[in-house]
Every structure is written in C-alpha cells, then in structure tokens.
mmCIF file of C-alpha atoms and ligand atoms in Angstrom:
data_model
loop_
_atom_site.group_PDB
_atom_site.id
_atom_site.type_symbol
_atom_site.label_atom_id
_atom_site.label_comp_id
_atom_site.label_asym_id
_atom_site.label_seq_id
_atom_site.Cartn_x
_atom_site.Cartn_y
_atom_site.Cartn_z
ATOM 1 C CA MET Y 223 -148.216 -92.929 -242.089
ATOM 2 C CA ILE Y 224 -147.967 -94.506 -245.550
ATOM 3 C CA ALA Y 225 -146.461 -97.870 -244.616
ATOM 4 C CA SER Y 226 -144.072 -97.942 -247.584
ATOM 5 C CA GLU Y 227 -142.607 -94.499 -246.972
ATOM 6 C CA ASN Y 228 -139.754 -93.314 -244.799
ATOM 7 C CA TYR Y 229 -137.312 -90.408 -244.361
ATOM 8 C CA ILE Y 230 -133.768 -91.080 -245.547
ATOM 9 C CA SER Y 231 -130.871 -89.579 -243.580
ATOM 10 C CA ALA Y 232 -129.128 -86.384 -244.691
ATOM 11 C CA ALA Y 233 -126.185 -88.565 -245.821
ATOM 12 C CA VAL Y 234 -128.371 -90.782 -248.031
ATOM 13 C CA LEU Y 235 -130.087 -87.681 -249.384
ATOM 14 C CA GLU Y 236 -126.713 -86.144 -250.241
ATOM 15 C CA ALA Y 237 -125.539 -89.324 -252.027
ATOM 16 C CA GLN Y 238 -128.795 -89.607 -253.939
ATOM 17 C CA GLY Y 239 -128.690 -85.968 -254.956
ATOM 18 C CA SER Y 240 -125.046 -86.106 -256.017
ATOM 19 C CA VAL Y 241 -123.238 -85.680 -259.348
ATOM 20 C CA LEU Y 242 -123.347 -89.469 -259.786
ATOM 21 C CA THR Y 243 -126.678 -88.850 -261.501
ATOM 22 C CA ASN Y 244 -124.651 -87.642 -264.506
ATOM 23 C CA LYS Y 245 -122.817 -90.904 -265.188
ATOM 24 C CA TYR Y 246 -123.714 -93.683 -267.583
ATOM 25 C CA ALA Y 247 -122.351 -97.061 -266.499
ATOM 26 C CA GLU Y 248 -124.036 -99.896 -268.395
ATOM 27 C CA GLY Y 249 -122.582 -103.174 -267.231
ATOM 28 C CA TYR Y 250 -121.186 -104.131 -263.840
ATOM 29 C CA PRO Y 251 -118.075 -103.080 -261.851
ATOM 30 C CA GLY Y 252 -114.968 -103.998 -263.810
ATOM 31 C CA ALA Y 253 -116.972 -104.811 -266.935
ATOM 32 C CA ARG Y 254 -118.658 -101.603 -268.154
ATOM 33 C CA TYR Y 255 -119.542 -100.462 -271.636
ATOM 34 C CA TYR Y 256 -118.385 -96.871 -270.922
ATOM 35 C CA GLY Y 257 -115.124 -95.274 -269.829
ATOM 36 C CA GLY Y 258 -114.776 -93.144 -266.725
ATOM 37 C CA CYS Y 259 -116.363 -95.695 -264.392
ATOM 38 C CA GLU Y 260 -113.608 -95.943 -261.784
ATOM 39 C CA HIS Y 261 -115.560 -94.177 -259.054
ATOM 40 C CA VAL Y 262 -118.984 -95.584 -259.826
ATOM 41 C CA ASP Y 263 -117.387 -99.035 -259.689
ATOM 42 C CA THR Y 264 -116.285 -98.276 -256.134
ATOM 43 C CA VAL Y 265 -119.788 -97.062 -255.254
ATOM 44 C CA GLU Y 266 -121.527 -100.115 -256.706
ATOM 45 C CA GLU Y 267 -119.050 -102.554 -255.132
ATOM 46 C CA LEU Y 268 -119.709 -100.946 -251.746
ATOM 47 C CA ALA Y 269 -123.483 -101.219 -252.168
ATOM 48 C CA VAL Y 270 -123.216 -104.864 -253.242
ATOM 49 C CA SER Y 271 -120.875 -105.962 -250.437
ATOM 50 C CA ARG Y 272 -122.928 -104.139 -247.806
ATOM 51 C CA ALA Y 273 -126.166 -105.727 -249.067
ATOM 52 C CA GLU Y 274 -124.522 -109.166 -248.958
ATOM 53 C CA ASP Y 275 -123.311 -108.524 -245.389
ATOM 54 C CA LEU Y 276 -126.644 -107.141 -244.191
ATOM 55 C CA PHE Y 277 -128.735 -110.062 -245.379
ATOM 56 C CA GLY Y 278 -126.158 -112.878 -245.407
ATOM 57 C CA ALA Y 279 -126.567 -113.373 -249.161
ATOM 58 C CA GLU Y 280 -124.069 -114.964 -251.545
ATOM 59 C CA HIS Y 281 -124.854 -112.473 -254.305
ATOM 60 C CA ALA Y 282 -126.556 -109.084 -254.526
ATOM 61 C CA ASN Y 283 -127.616 -107.069 -257.567
ATOM 62 C CA VAL Y 284 -128.331 -103.462 -256.590
ATOM 63 C CA GLN Y 285 -129.238 -102.135 -260.046
ATOM 64 C CA PRO Y 286 -133.027 -102.690 -260.217
ATOM 65 C CA HIS Y 287 -134.760 -99.312 -260.426
ATOM 66 C CA SER Y 288 -137.587 -100.534 -258.151
ATOM 67 C CA GLY Y 289 -138.960 -103.550 -256.338
ATOM 68 C CA THR Y 290 -141.194 -104.360 -259.281
ATOM 69 C CA GLN Y 291 -138.191 -104.355 -261.629
ATOM 70 C CA ALA Y 292 -136.388 -106.638 -259.216
ATOM 71 C CA ASN Y 293 -139.313 -109.062 -259.478
ATOM 72 C CA MET Y 294 -139.290 -108.707 -263.243
ATOM 73 C CA GLY Y 295 -135.575 -109.517 -263.208
ATOM 74 C CA VAL Y 296 -136.254 -112.803 -261.418
ATOM 75 C CA TYR Y 297 -139.203 -113.777 -263.610
ATOM 76 C CA PHE Y 298 -137.305 -113.009 -266.824
ATOM 77 C CA ALA Y 299 -134.264 -114.969 -265.605
ATOM 78 C CA MET Y 300 -136.082 -118.110 -264.507
ATOM 79 C CA LEU Y 301 -139.446 -118.331 -266.318
ATOM 80 C CA ASP Y 302 -140.737 -118.526 -269.868
ATOM 81 C CA PRO Y 303 -143.955 -116.784 -270.901
ATOM 82 C CA GLY Y 304 -146.861 -119.052 -269.959
ATOM 83 C CA ASP Y 305 -145.074 -120.537 -266.933
ATOM 84 C CA ARG Y 306 -147.002 -120.699 -263.692
ATOM 85 C CA ILE Y 307 -146.779 -118.441 -260.647
ATOM 86 C CA LEU Y 308 -148.551 -118.965 -257.334
ATOM 87 C CA SER Y 309 -148.696 -115.814 -255.188
ATOM 88 C CA LEU Y 310 -150.702 -113.980 -252.518
ATOM 89 C CA ASP Y 311 -153.939 -112.370 -253.703
ATOM 90 C CA LEU Y 312 -153.778 -108.542 -253.912
ATOM 91 C CA ASN Y 313 -156.936 -108.281 -251.789
ATOM 92 C CA HIS Y 314 -155.254 -110.409 -249.147
ATOM 93 C CA GLY Y 315 -152.165 -108.172 -249.040
ATOM 94 C CA GLY Y 316 -150.241 -109.206 -252.182
ATOM 95 C CA HIS Y 317 -148.692 -106.908 -254.803
ATOM 96 C CA LEU Y 318 -149.450 -106.006 -258.422
ATOM 97 C CA SER Y 319 -146.101 -107.387 -259.604
ATOM 98 C CA HIS Y 320 -146.928 -110.813 -258.164
ATOM 99 C CA GLY Y 321 -149.212 -111.617 -261.074
ATOM 100 C CA HIS Y 322 -152.155 -109.223 -261.086
ATOM 101 C CA HIS Y 323 -153.938 -109.238 -264.422
ATOM 102 C CA VAL Y 324 -153.361 -105.508 -265.057
ATOM 103 C CA ASN Y 325 -149.584 -105.965 -264.563
ATOM 104 C CA PHE Y 326 -147.035 -107.503 -266.971
ATOM 105 C CA SER Y 327 -146.640 -110.374 -264.503
ATOM 106 C CA GLY Y 328 -150.292 -111.357 -264.853
ATOM 107 C CA GLN Y 329 -150.211 -110.918 -268.617
ATOM 108 C CA LEU Y 330 -147.073 -112.958 -269.348
ATOM 109 C CA TYR Y 331 -147.564 -115.820 -266.917
ATOM 110 C CA GLU Y 332 -150.343 -118.131 -265.814
ATOM 111 C CA VAL Y 333 -151.078 -117.016 -262.265
ATOM 112 C CA GLU Y 334 -153.155 -118.448 -259.447
ATOM 113 C CA GLN Y 335 -153.280 -117.010 -255.973
ATOM 114 C CA TYR Y 336 -153.378 -118.144 -252.377
ATOM 115 C CA GLY Y 337 -154.975 -116.203 -249.577
ATOM 116 C CA VAL Y 338 -155.474 -115.754 -245.875
ATOM 117 C CA ASP Y 339 -157.773 -117.816 -243.711
ATOM 118 C CA PRO Y 340 -161.014 -115.796 -243.434
ATOM 119 C CA GLU Y 341 -161.240 -116.432 -239.680
ATOM 120 C CA SER Y 342 -157.658 -115.858 -238.548
ATOM 121 C CA GLY Y 343 -156.444 -113.463 -241.236
ATOM 122 C CA TYR Y 344 -153.152 -115.430 -241.404
ATOM 123 C CA VAL Y 345 -151.901 -117.065 -244.623
ATOM 124 C CA ASP Y 346 -153.619 -120.438 -244.914
ATOM 125 C CA TYR Y 347 -150.531 -122.629 -245.431
ATOM 126 C CA GLU Y 348 -152.488 -125.893 -245.685
ATOM 127 C CA ALA Y 349 -154.611 -124.485 -248.486
ATOM 128 C CA LEU Y 350 -151.467 -123.085 -250.114
ATOM 129 C CA ALA Y 351 -149.846 -126.563 -250.086
ATOM 130 C CA ASP Y 352 -152.966 -128.188 -251.587
ATOM 131 C CA HIS Y 353 -153.206 -125.427 -254.179
ATOM 132 C CA ALA Y 354 -149.550 -125.873 -255.162
ATOM 133 C CA ALA Y 355 -149.956 -129.644 -255.473
ATOM 134 C CA ALA Y 356 -152.905 -129.175 -257.840
ATOM 135 C CA PHE Y 357 -151.552 -126.186 -259.826
ATOM 136 C CA GLU Y 358 -147.873 -127.260 -260.019
ATOM 137 C CA PRO Y 359 -146.415 -123.737 -260.230
ATOM 138 C CA ASP Y 360 -142.936 -123.021 -261.576
ATOM 139 C CA LEU Y 361 -142.448 -120.279 -258.993
ATOM 140 C CA ILE Y 362 -144.090 -119.438 -255.672
ATOM 141 C CA VAL Y 363 -143.950 -115.881 -254.335
ATOM 142 C CA SER Y 364 -143.957 -115.196 -250.615
ATOM 143 C CA GLY Y 365 -144.260 -111.522 -249.772
ATOM 144 C CA SER Y 366 -146.785 -108.749 -249.560
ATOM 145 C CA SER Y 367 -147.506 -105.073 -249.465
ATOM 146 C CA ALA Y 368 -150.382 -105.146 -246.978
ATOM 147 C CA TYR Y 369 -150.142 -108.318 -244.869
ATOM 148 C CA PRO Y 370 -149.500 -107.483 -241.219
ATOM 149 C CA ARG Y 371 -147.882 -110.797 -240.220
ATOM 150 C CA GLU Y 372 -144.520 -112.480 -240.827
ATOM 151 C CA PHE Y 373 -144.359 -115.086 -243.545
ATOM 152 C CA ASP Y 374 -143.312 -118.618 -242.638
ATOM 153 C CA TYR Y 375 -140.607 -118.800 -245.299
ATOM 154 C CA GLY Y 376 -139.544 -122.317 -244.246
ATOM 155 C CA ARG Y 377 -143.075 -123.604 -244.761
ATOM 156 C CA ILE Y 378 -143.356 -122.022 -248.193
ATOM 157 C CA GLU Y 379 -139.946 -123.403 -249.163
ATOM 158 C CA GLU Y 380 -141.127 -126.914 -248.213
ATOM 159 C CA VAL Y 381 -144.134 -126.467 -250.493
ATOM 160 C CA ALA Y 382 -141.956 -125.082 -253.307
ATOM 161 C CA GLU Y 383 -139.564 -128.023 -253.000
ATOM 162 C CA SER Y 384 -142.423 -130.523 -252.967
ATOM 163 C CA VAL Y 385 -143.652 -129.283 -256.362
ATOM 164 C CA GLY Y 386 -140.256 -128.406 -257.882
ATOM 165 C CA ALA Y 387 -140.950 -124.657 -257.941
ATOM 166 C CA TYR Y 388 -138.558 -121.786 -257.376
ATOM 167 C CA HIS Y 389 -139.279 -119.692 -254.282
ATOM 168 C CA LEU Y 390 -139.125 -115.906 -254.576
ATOM 169 C CA ALA Y 391 -139.446 -113.994 -251.293
ATOM 170 C CA ASP Y 392 -140.360 -110.349 -251.916
ATOM 171 C CA ILE Y 393 -139.346 -108.518 -248.731
ATOM 172 C CA ALA Y 394 -139.919 -105.018 -250.144
ATOM 173 C CA HIS Y 395 -141.837 -103.756 -247.119
ATOM 174 C CA VAL Y 396 -139.791 -105.457 -244.433
ATOM 175 C CA THR Y 397 -136.279 -105.068 -245.840
ATOM 176 C CA GLY Y 398 -135.208 -102.951 -242.858
ATOM 177 C CA LEU Y 399 -136.835 -105.252 -240.315
ATOM 178 C CA VAL Y 400 -135.108 -108.272 -241.870
ATOM 179 C CA ALA Y 401 -131.754 -106.449 -241.968
ATOM 180 C CA ALA Y 402 -132.138 -105.552 -238.286
ATOM 181 C CA GLY Y 403 -133.061 -109.107 -237.305
ATOM 182 C CA VAL Y 404 -136.530 -108.241 -235.996
ATOM 183 C CA HIS Y 405 -138.278 -110.138 -238.827
ATOM 184 C CA ALA Y 406 -137.489 -113.586 -240.266
ATOM 185 C CA ASN Y 407 -134.833 -113.614 -243.004
ATOM 186 C CA PRO Y 408 -135.797 -115.718 -246.041
ATOM 187 C CA ILE Y 409 -132.171 -116.200 -247.142
ATOM 188 C CA GLY Y 410 -131.581 -119.961 -247.036
ATOM 189 C CA ASN Y 411 -135.282 -120.642 -247.570
ATOM 190 C CA ALA Y 412 -135.807 -118.830 -250.855
ATOM 191 C CA ASP Y 413 -133.911 -119.038 -254.142
ATOM 192 C CA PHE Y 414 -134.403 -115.307 -254.711
ATOM 193 C CA VAL Y 415 -135.070 -112.431 -252.356
ATOM 194 C CA THR Y 416 -136.223 -109.156 -253.861
ATOM 195 C CA GLY Y 417 -137.015 -105.856 -252.285
ATOM 196 C CA SER Y 418 -137.132 -102.129 -252.572
ATOM 197 C CA THR Y 419 -134.434 -100.189 -250.747
ATOM 198 C CA HIS Y 420 -136.246 -97.069 -249.554
ATOM 199 C CA LYS Y 421 -139.002 -98.400 -247.278
ATOM 200 C CA THR Y 422 -138.193 -99.705 -243.778
ATOM 201 C CA ILE Y 423 -134.476 -99.798 -244.650
ATOM 202 C CA ARG Y 424 -134.270 -96.039 -245.412
ATOM 203 C CA ALA Y 425 -131.593 -96.354 -248.124
ATOM 204 C CA GLY Y 426 -131.470 -94.868 -251.637
ATOM 205 C CA ARG Y 427 -134.582 -95.283 -253.721
ATOM 206 C CA GLY Y 428 -134.785 -98.409 -255.883
ATOM 207 C CA GLY Y 429 -134.664 -102.190 -255.717
ATOM 208 C CA MET Y 430 -132.303 -105.116 -255.233
ATOM 209 C CA ILE Y 431 -132.114 -108.860 -255.786
ATOM 210 C CA LEU Y 432 -130.337 -111.284 -253.463
ATOM 211 C CA THR Y 433 -129.577 -114.809 -254.590
ATOM 212 C CA THR Y 434 -127.086 -117.668 -254.515
ATOM 213 C CA GLU Y 435 -123.894 -118.049 -256.554
ATOM 214 C CA GLU Y 436 -125.781 -120.609 -258.625
ATOM 215 C CA HIS Y 437 -128.234 -118.032 -259.984
ATOM 216 C CA ALA Y 438 -126.011 -114.948 -259.854
ATOM 217 C CA GLU Y 439 -125.092 -114.823 -263.529
ATOM 218 C CA ALA Y 440 -128.653 -115.400 -264.742
ATOM 219 C CA ILE Y 441 -129.952 -112.631 -262.466
ATOM 220 C CA ASP Y 442 -127.272 -110.134 -263.475
ATOM 221 C CA LYS Y 443 -127.911 -110.757 -267.171
ATOM 222 C CA SER Y 444 -131.637 -110.448 -266.652
ATOM 223 C CA ILE Y 445 -131.276 -106.973 -265.124
ATOM 224 C CA PHE Y 446 -128.644 -105.772 -267.605
ATOM 225 C CA PRO Y 447 -128.824 -106.093 -270.556
ATOM 226 C CA GLY Y 448 -132.107 -108.005 -270.228
ATOM 227 C CA GLY Y 449 -134.460 -105.493 -268.645
ATOM 228 C CA GLN Y 450 -132.709 -102.213 -267.914
ATOM 229 C CA GLY Y 451 -130.212 -99.829 -269.486
ATOM 230 C CA GLY Y 452 -127.939 -97.547 -267.500
ATOM 231 C CA PRO Y 453 -128.021 -98.031 -263.738
ATOM 232 C CA LEU Y 454 -129.047 -95.022 -261.600
ATOM 233 C CA MET Y 455 -125.668 -94.507 -259.968
ATOM 234 C CA HIS Y 456 -126.893 -91.743 -257.622
ATOM 235 C CA ASN Y 457 -129.508 -94.105 -256.251
ATOM 236 C CA ILE Y 458 -126.949 -96.886 -255.954
ATOM 237 C CA ALA Y 459 -124.775 -94.473 -253.941
ATOM 238 C CA GLY Y 460 -127.792 -93.833 -251.722
ATOM 239 C CA LYS Y 461 -128.189 -97.594 -251.296
ATOM 240 C CA ALA Y 462 -124.518 -97.941 -250.308
ATOM 241 C CA VAL Y 463 -124.861 -95.212 -247.671
ATOM 242 C CA GLY Y 464 -128.201 -96.461 -246.324
ATOM 243 C CA PHE Y 465 -126.945 -100.054 -246.109
ATOM 244 C CA GLU Y 466 -123.938 -98.858 -244.104
ATOM 245 C CA GLU Y 467 -126.306 -97.088 -241.697
ATOM 246 C CA ALA Y 468 -128.403 -100.245 -241.422
ATOM 247 C CA LEU Y 469 -125.287 -102.214 -240.397
ATOM 248 C CA GLU Y 470 -124.918 -99.978 -237.306
ATOM 249 C CA PRO Y 471 -126.392 -101.153 -233.952
ATOM 250 C CA GLU Y 472 -128.662 -98.061 -233.797
ATOM 251 C CA PHE Y 473 -130.576 -99.402 -236.752
ATOM 252 C CA ARG Y 474 -131.694 -102.453 -234.806
ATOM 253 C CA ALA Y 475 -133.055 -100.138 -232.095
ATOM 254 C CA TYR Y 476 -134.921 -98.189 -234.792
ATOM 255 C CA ALA Y 477 -136.469 -101.370 -236.229
ATOM 256 C CA GLU Y 478 -137.525 -102.539 -232.755
ATOM 257 C CA ASP Y 479 -139.139 -99.135 -232.156
ATOM 258 C CA VAL Y 480 -141.030 -99.400 -235.468
ATOM 259 C CA VAL Y 481 -142.622 -102.675 -234.356
ATOM 260 C CA ALA Y 482 -143.308 -101.407 -230.822
ATOM 261 C CA ASN Y 483 -144.969 -98.321 -232.261
ATOM 262 C CA THR Y 484 -147.189 -100.340 -234.612
ATOM 263 C CA ARG Y 485 -148.209 -102.586 -231.742
ATOM 264 C CA ALA Y 486 -149.057 -99.549 -229.575
ATOM 265 C CA LEU Y 487 -151.235 -98.206 -232.380
ATOM 266 C CA ALA Y 488 -152.871 -101.626 -232.853
ATOM 267 C CA GLN Y 489 -153.744 -101.739 -229.148
ATOM 268 C CA VAL Y 490 -155.491 -98.352 -229.294
ATOM 269 C CA PHE Y 491 -157.476 -99.286 -232.402
ATOM 270 C CA THR Y 492 -158.520 -102.565 -230.787
ATOM 271 C CA ASP Y 493 -159.515 -100.802 -227.555
ATOM 272 C CA ARG Y 494 -161.593 -98.392 -229.649
ATOM 273 C CA GLY Y 495 -163.512 -101.288 -231.241
ATOM 274 C CA MET Y 496 -161.845 -101.256 -234.658
ATOM 275 C CA ALA Y 497 -161.121 -104.617 -236.331
ATOM 276 C CA LEU Y 498 -157.573 -105.319 -237.531
ATOM 277 C CA VAL Y 499 -156.905 -107.904 -240.222
ATOM 278 C CA SER Y 500 -155.377 -110.912 -238.380
ATOM 279 C CA GLY Y 501 -156.164 -109.193 -235.069
ATOM 280 C CA GLY Y 502 -152.890 -107.289 -234.867
ATOM 281 C CA THR Y 503 -149.428 -106.960 -236.357
ATOM 282 C CA ASP Y 504 -145.895 -108.349 -236.297
ATOM 283 C CA LYS Y 505 -144.324 -105.508 -238.153
ATOM 284 C CA HIS Y 506 -144.417 -101.915 -239.418
ATOM 285 C CA LEU Y 507 -148.006 -101.776 -240.674
ATOM 286 C CA LEU Y 508 -151.501 -102.670 -239.736
ATOM 287 C CA LEU Y 509 -154.646 -102.994 -241.751
ATOM 288 C CA VAL Y 510 -157.883 -101.633 -240.304
ATOM 289 C CA ASP Y 511 -161.056 -103.316 -241.573
ATOM 290 C CA LEU Y 512 -163.760 -100.662 -241.174
ATOM 291 C CA ARG Y 513 -166.727 -102.818 -242.161
ATOM 292 C CA ASP Y 514 -167.976 -103.680 -238.653
ATOM 293 C CA SER Y 515 -166.928 -100.630 -236.649
ATOM 294 C CA HIS Y 516 -167.714 -97.971 -239.303
ATOM 295 C CA PRO Y 517 -170.026 -99.601 -241.881
ATOM 296 C CA GLU Y 518 -170.876 -96.275 -243.523
ATOM 297 C CA THR Y 519 -167.230 -95.221 -243.866
ATOM 298 C CA THR Y 520 -165.248 -96.457 -246.858
ATOM 299 C CA GLY Y 521 -161.463 -96.603 -246.968
ATOM 300 C CA GLN Y 522 -161.591 -93.596 -249.273
ATOM 301 C CA ASP Y 523 -163.727 -91.633 -246.772
ATOM 302 C CA ALA Y 524 -161.302 -92.506 -243.993
ATOM 303 C CA GLU Y 525 -158.263 -91.507 -246.069
ATOM 304 C CA GLU Y 526 -159.876 -88.144 -246.886
ATOM 305 C CA ARG Y 527 -161.043 -87.532 -243.308
ATOM 306 C CA LEU Y 528 -157.523 -88.095 -241.978
ATOM 307 C CA GLU Y 529 -155.911 -86.097 -244.787
ATOM 308 C CA SER Y 530 -158.047 -83.120 -243.774
ATOM 309 C CA VAL Y 531 -156.063 -82.851 -240.519
ATOM 310 C CA GLY Y 532 -152.655 -83.703 -242.007
ATOM 311 C CA ILE Y 533 -152.566 -87.445 -241.263
ATOM 312 C CA THR Y 534 -151.667 -89.321 -244.462
ATOM 313 C CA VAL Y 535 -152.662 -92.980 -244.795
ATOM 314 C CA ASN Y 536 -153.893 -95.002 -247.760
ATOM 315 C CA LYS Y 537 -157.204 -96.665 -248.399
ATOM 316 C CA ASN Y 538 -156.668 -100.394 -248.839
ATOM 317 C CA THR Y 539 -158.673 -103.427 -249.845
ATOM 318 C CA VAL Y 540 -159.237 -106.029 -247.136
ATOM 319 C CA PRO Y 541 -159.715 -109.816 -247.390
ATOM 320 C CA GLY Y 542 -163.248 -110.517 -248.675
ATOM 321 C CA GLU Y 543 -163.406 -106.998 -250.149
ATOM 322 C CA SER Y 544 -166.618 -106.078 -251.974
ATOM 323 C CA ARG Y 545 -165.779 -102.454 -252.872
ATOM 324 C CA SER Y 546 -163.551 -101.311 -255.725
ATOM 325 C CA PRO Y 547 -159.810 -100.636 -255.144
ATOM 326 C CA PHE Y 548 -160.594 -96.912 -255.598
ATOM 327 C CA VAL Y 549 -163.045 -97.038 -252.678
ATOM 328 C CA THR Y 550 -162.156 -100.040 -250.421
ATOM 329 C CA SER Y 551 -163.237 -100.949 -246.903
ATOM 330 C CA GLY Y 552 -159.971 -100.488 -245.078
ATOM 331 C CA ILE Y 553 -156.982 -98.299 -244.376
ATOM 332 C CA ARG Y 554 -153.324 -99.299 -244.197
ATOM 333 C CA VAL Y 555 -151.390 -97.488 -241.461
ATOM 334 C CA GLY Y 556 -147.607 -97.624 -241.023
ATOM 335 C CA THR Y 557 -145.071 -96.333 -238.543
ATOM 336 C CA PRO Y 558 -141.600 -96.374 -240.234
ATOM 337 C CA ALA Y 559 -141.550 -92.682 -241.183
ATOM 338 C CA LEU Y 560 -142.915 -91.394 -237.864
ATOM 339 C CA THR Y 561 -140.479 -93.595 -235.949
ATOM 340 C CA THR Y 562 -137.617 -92.056 -237.932
ATOM 341 C CA ARG Y 563 -138.887 -88.648 -236.797
ATOM 342 C CA GLY Y 564 -138.674 -89.780 -233.179
ATOM 343 C CA PHE Y 565 -142.306 -90.546 -232.455
ATOM 344 C CA GLY Y 566 -142.620 -93.145 -229.683
ATOM 345 C CA GLU Y 567 -145.363 -95.256 -228.184
ATOM 346 C CA SER Y 568 -146.999 -92.399 -226.268
ATOM 347 C CA GLU Y 569 -147.315 -90.317 -229.458
ATOM 348 C CA MET Y 570 -148.723 -93.394 -231.201
ATOM 349 C CA GLU Y 571 -151.365 -93.696 -228.499
ATOM 350 C CA THR Y 572 -152.321 -90.057 -228.975
ATOM 351 C CA ILE Y 573 -152.454 -90.432 -232.761
ATOM 352 C CA GLY Y 574 -154.396 -93.708 -232.531
ATOM 353 C CA HIS Y 575 -157.064 -92.131 -230.357
ATOM 354 C CA ARG Y 576 -157.300 -89.079 -232.594
ATOM 355 C CA ILE Y 577 -157.712 -91.282 -235.675
ATOM 356 C CA ALA Y 578 -160.507 -93.157 -233.917
ATOM 357 C CA ASP Y 579 -162.129 -89.851 -232.825
ATOM 358 C CA LEU Y 580 -162.067 -88.535 -236.405
ATOM 359 C CA LEU Y 581 -163.604 -91.708 -237.824
ATOM 360 C CA ASP Y 582 -166.255 -91.804 -235.081
ATOM 361 C CA SER Y 583 -167.237 -88.167 -235.771
ATOM 362 C CA PRO Y 584 -166.792 -87.592 -239.507
ATOM 363 C CA ASP Y 585 -168.649 -84.252 -239.565
ATOM 364 C CA ASP Y 586 -167.349 -82.609 -236.391
ATOM 365 C CA GLU Y 587 -165.599 -79.450 -237.616
ATOM 366 C CA GLU Y 588 -164.478 -78.388 -234.162
ATOM 367 C CA LEU Y 589 -162.683 -81.728 -233.796
ATOM 368 C CA THR Y 590 -161.092 -81.272 -237.231
ATOM 369 C CA ALA Y 591 -159.610 -77.930 -236.190
ATOM 370 C CA GLU Y 592 -158.463 -79.270 -232.828
ATOM 371 C CA VAL Y 593 -156.693 -82.354 -234.221
ATOM 372 C CA SER Y 594 -155.225 -80.352 -237.072
ATOM 373 C CA ALA Y 595 -153.515 -78.088 -234.529
ATOM 374 C CA GLU Y 596 -152.273 -81.122 -232.572
ATOM 375 C CA VAL Y 597 -150.825 -82.640 -235.752
ATOM 376 C CA ASP Y 598 -149.014 -79.379 -236.531
ATOM 377 C CA GLU Y 599 -147.545 -79.291 -233.051
ATOM 378 C CA LEU Y 600 -146.412 -82.932 -233.180
ATOM 379 C CA CYS Y 601 -144.717 -82.288 -236.520
ATOM 380 C CA GLU Y 602 -143.030 -79.132 -235.276
ATOM 381 C CA THR Y 603 -141.670 -80.898 -232.206
ATOM 382 C CA HIS Y 604 -140.390 -83.820 -234.349
ATOM 383 C CA PRO Y 605 -138.613 -82.178 -237.310
ATOM 384 C CA ILE Y 606 -137.606 -84.369 -240.245
ATOM 385 C CA TYR Y 607 -134.202 -82.754 -240.818
ATOM 386 C CA GLU Y 608 -132.417 -80.465 -238.356
HETATM 387 N N1 DSN S 4 -146.114 -98.627 -253.425
HETATM 388 C C1 DSN S 4 -145.740 -99.721 -252.543
HETATM 389 C C2 DSN S 4 -146.617 -99.799 -251.366
HETATM 390 O O1 DSN S 4 -147.139 -98.787 -250.950
HETATM 391 O O2 DSN S 4 -146.820 -100.881 -250.811
HETATM 392 C C3 DSN S 4 -145.665 -101.013 -253.220
HETATM 393 O O3 DSN S 4 -145.138 -100.911 -254.485
#
C-alpha cells in the first residue's frame, strides 16, 4: 500500500527486461551519436507519440531516468543558479526535488514554500498568491507526493502569470489518473508537466517531461546532453507499452476503481475515529494523522506494526509536524497496487478495519497472528501475475 508503487503488466515487464538494455543511443530518434539505432528509434518514437496522445501535449521527452531527473531537466533548461522557486512544503505533501535544502534543487536555487491551510488541509491559494507577489519567483511548482487533494492548476497558473513565473506541474503520483481523465490535466495551464512513469500509470520505470513546441528544444537539450548520458532504452520500451495500455478504455475503469478504493478506505478510517489530512481524498492516497486518535503511536510505530502482518505502508510527516522525518506522526496509504491486483471496495473495508484494529491494539499478539493469516489469504486469492 505504498502510494507510489504499482504492478506493471507482464507485457511492460517483458519490454523492460528485454535486450534493449544492451543498447547505447545517446541523442534522439533520427539524430543519435551511435550506429545501430534503427529499432530503438522506433521504440522511442512510439513512447513519445503515445505520451503526447495520452496527455494532449505538444511535445514529450521520455528519456528522464526518474521524476526527479525530469524536474532537474526543467530547472536546468529554464533557470540559472540563484533563481527563485516557490513550491509546496515537504511537510505539507511536497517533494524533495521541489527545493528541499538537502536536495540539489534547494542548494542551487533560492526556494520558499507554500503550504496547506491548517484548518482545511487544502492548499491555501490566497496565501500562495500573496507569497508569490512578495517573493517574485521565477518558477512555481504545483505537485506533491503526499497531498490527498487535486491541485487547482488554473489558479496556480493565474498566480504564475501575475508574477511572470514559469509553472511546472509535477504529476508524478497522479500520472495515471490524469491520463485516464479522473484527475485534472495541467496541460494548457502549466508550461511544463513532469512525472514518473511507473506509479499510477503502471508503465516502464522512469520519468518524462511534457511541454509546448516553444520549449521543446530547450528541454531536450537539458536532458541530453545537459543532464544525462545514454537513455535507458529498455525502460523507454516499458514506457511505450504501458502508455499503450493506458490509452485503452479499461485503464479508465482501473483509475476510477483506484479512487473508489481510496475513498472506501478513507470512510473506514473516519468511522474508526482516525483523522485524515484534509478530511479525505480525491485520488489514490490518503494521509492519516495519528496525533489525536493514537497520540502514543508514531508513524514509525504504525509502519512497523502493519509490516508485522504483511501490510506495507510508509510513515509520513503531516502538516504541523513536530517529529523527525524518521519518526513522523502519520502514515501514507495508497491503493494503486492493490487495485491492480483486483482488490475492490469490500476488500478495502476489511483492510481498513484491520489496520484500525492493529493500531488500536499494538500489543495484541493473537490479533497479529489472525490478521497475518487474513493478509496471506487475500494475497493468495489476488495473485500479482498468473
Ligand atoms: N518515492 C516517491 C514517493 O514515494 O512518493 C517520490 O519520489
């Protein structure tokens, strides 16, 4: 139940594990620095055109090795060291590569951060606008790794335009939900859209950048030769196959099920007296704030308690966090991987109640054994690969 993980199809797995891993192909289709690129050109052209179709983008670059390298590609293309970035605070659901001080992005650029309203748990757009007017950023990042609500990309674009900043929408977590049309698409409201390709979208592992014709050349140069060497052609093949699967109508049904499953889980947690950041979820993850319901239980305790029965989640900081990121006061719980395995809302209700039982009774060994057996049975009846 790690929100950023999923199970790729057998076809994506086959493409990613193929002989394409052996090929060097610096450059882009039709303009490589090595011979023998006829077939990898076909593969990359397929991945690019499918990404452009899926998201309605004018230009796609599918070579970034990860979402963070996609963000780096945009920063290096459009900013100079010392330029200003305004992004969501990590403790409010942001991401390291959006300017955290331990990351290159926080070391190269001057970064200030916006946050969520402490009462509602939603991004405080008024405060963001005031902050942007005072700080005058060169680039504003919308996007998150632990924010359970949709971003209002139009609102952030208005702010970016008002201060003359570029707008980068990092959709890493919600790439599949955006592709399926069950989450807002920032194309048209952001100059750059970045993402990883293996989370909700279930394609080959890595990253991508979507942009307009205007910025296409700068982005391509920033990725190669600017920031990366040889592209990982096996992963690009996996992206091409996964994007094709995401273009099929069944993928929309999958994405709808992911959201329905998260909402079912949210309802159980709420009924069991657990607080959720923002009171619920619009997407594939939710963030449980344990401070009121389980004041003695840290996020780390909860992660370990659930791990002991075979339920894998991650501890996560929450807005207003006072504990360290190694301890935290919350857990992030996601449904993309379980939904791929065929878990539905009734299984989510069972799992939600069992999670609550385990947190309510941290030392009950009989309960541990009982839930452990239930987890085994659920996994056996929902195999990952036939
Ligand atoms: N590791 C990803 C996540 O779990 O959100 C982000 O990089």
